[in-house]
């Protein structure tokens, strides 16, 4: 082996021959969870093509006269041992890789150098952005919009800081990261779909999401009701917050609101998200867009998924309902306690029982809807009553 002048070159020790170009560090996005292939980001492992540096190092030379191998350690590179077997699709965390370039006719005439593998975090997926509704002010179907007002929704759930948000008129432009909308604060548009791109500052690692914009005629805007399954299952103790409904600013009610006056007279009463779900009940959801609440409501009927504890209440009876003065509750299994919560989620009555039957005075309660939770051992069941 010809041992000529030693020198430091980009962090690696090389011999003067062969006279190669210095390799470059390789950066790749952390876009897939290599260990379980779930597509989850941030496991710190991604795929690299090390052979890119073969082109870099041998540029200007006759590549047919040299062999290039890549190694995980400097010792392995120096001895020519344990080369990386698949350099074109090498999975790795951030690391230093050692390259050995040797003459084919004289393998002992070689050079060792190194470069870094850099794993760049990719932003989390952008959440679903609800349709943006604009009111057409002059009847031409064109309206201005401040796209930057959507930034907070776009960045919801992101774990990283120093993220850039940009908007594009096509998915292709968004993927390429070119020709972004230069005036997002005062963008003028018709009904269309735009694309938002989020990437770390100075990084090519990005995620993209489409956003629908609807320009509506100049008339009182009425948003549609939210969307979701009309029948949903739940387990004991879950609340309205556990129901799966898509929309903006969701508000739940105990009726569909058709032909009924508004709260506070009690006929169209809003329900808090903490409202416990009751088996067989139907709840009604509206959404509010641009300050306007939908007049129609999505009806969702809920069904309890029975567990072993639910059989404790097979013999549960409660009457009368509606109740005027006294509410009677009976159960085949001993009742430990009973609590009553109003429609605002406030506990108004708590009573210790330790028996199979109890009478509860409800004369102090205002007319309206209440939720009664019956506790027996570690099990509980919630029922809905009305007081008159």
Tab-separated table of N, CA, C and O in Angstrom, residues 30 32 67 114 127 152 215 220 238 242 252 277 282 300 323 325 329 350 379:
chain	number	residue	atom	x	y	z
A	30	UNK	N	-37.427	11.998	7.856
A	30	UNK	CA	-37.846	10.886	8.718
A	30	UNK	C	-39.323	10.622	8.464
A	30	UNK	O	-40.183	11.017	9.239
A	32	UNK	N	-41.040	7.533	7.730
A	32	UNK	CA	-41.719	6.273	8.006
A	32	UNK	C	-41.090	5.618	9.217
A	32	UNK	O	-39.890	5.750	9.462
A	67	UNK	N	-13.315	1.002	-7.254
A	67	UNK	CA	-14.421	0.426	-6.491
A	67	UNK	C	-14.682	1.323	-5.283
A	67	UNK	O	-13.748	1.897	-4.714
A	114	UNK	N	-15.015	10.236	4.988
A	114	UNK	CA	-16.276	10.044	5.716
A	114	UNK	C	-17.258	11.160	5.406
A	114	UNK	O	-16.888	12.232	4.931
A	127	UNK	N	-54.210	18.381	10.011
A	127	UNK	CA	-55.572	17.886	10.260
A	127	UNK	C	-56.528	18.306	9.158
A	127	UNK	O	-56.232	19.195	8.353
A	152	UNK	N	-53.385	28.688	12.301
A	152	UNK	CA	-53.523	27.993	13.590
A	152	UNK	C	-54.150	26.617	13.420
A	152	UNK	O	-53.743	25.648	14.075
A	215	UNK	N	-67.453	30.214	-2.338
A	215	UNK	CA	-67.974	31.580	-2.386
A	215	UNK	C	-69.477	31.483	-2.636
A	215	UNK	O	-69.916	31.021	-3.696
A	220	UNK	N	-78.523	35.545	3.180
A	220	UNK	CA	-78.216	35.053	4.526
A	220	UNK	C	-77.575	33.665	4.474
A	220	UNK	O	-78.156	32.716	3.928
A	238	UNK	N	-69.129	7.355	29.162
A	238	UNK	CA	-68.721	8.263	28.098
A	238	UNK	C	-69.711	9.410	27.973
A	238	UNK	O	-70.869	9.305	28.392
A	242	UNK	N	-67.328	12.205	23.410
A	242	UNK	CA	-66.809	10.965	22.832
A	242	UNK	C	-67.488	10.598	21.506
A	242	UNK	O	-67.053	9.661	20.840
A	252	UNK	N	-74.286	20.610	21.038
A	252	UNK	CA	-75.274	19.524	21.171
A	252	UNK	C	-76.551	20.032	21.836
A	252	UNK	O	-76.510	20.927	22.699
A	277	UNK	N	-73.757	10.097	28.325
A	277	UNK	CA	-74.620	9.477	27.326
A	277	UNK	C	-75.572	8.496	27.986
A	277	UNK	O	-75.194	7.765	28.910
A	282	UNK	N	-81.386	10.058	21.759
A	282	UNK	CA	-80.950	10.732	20.537
A	282	UNK	C	-80.507	12.142	20.888
A	282	UNK	O	-81.228	12.875	21.589
A	300	UNK	N	-78.082	11.950	16.356
A	300	UNK	CA	-77.245	10.787	16.664
A	300	UNK	C	-77.898	10.001	17.796
A	300	UNK	O	-78.063	10.519	18.912
A	323	UNK	N	-91.244	13.472	36.475
A	323	UNK	CA	-91.472	13.453	37.922
A	323	UNK	C	-91.907	14.833	38.385
A	323	UNK	O	-91.390	15.849	37.921
A	325	UNK	N	-92.914	15.417	42.156
A	325	UNK	CA	-92.490	15.619	43.544
A	325	UNK	C	-91.421	14.609	43.975
A	325	UNK	O	-90.405	14.982	44.539
A	329	UNK	N	-86.675	4.998	42.650
A	329	UNK	CA	-85.673	4.179	41.957
A	329	UNK	C	-85.578	2.842	42.679
A	329	UNK	O	-85.410	2.797	43.908
A	350	UNK	N	-77.178	14.655	45.660
A	350	UNK	CA	-76.400	13.449	45.937
A	350	UNK	C	-77.030	12.758	47.139
A	350	UNK	O	-77.298	13.404	48.161
A	379	UNK	N	-70.056	-0.524	39.687
A	379	UNK	CA	-70.836	-0.292	38.476
A	379	UNK	C	-71.709	0.942	38.636
A	379	UNK	O	-72.084	1.332	39.748
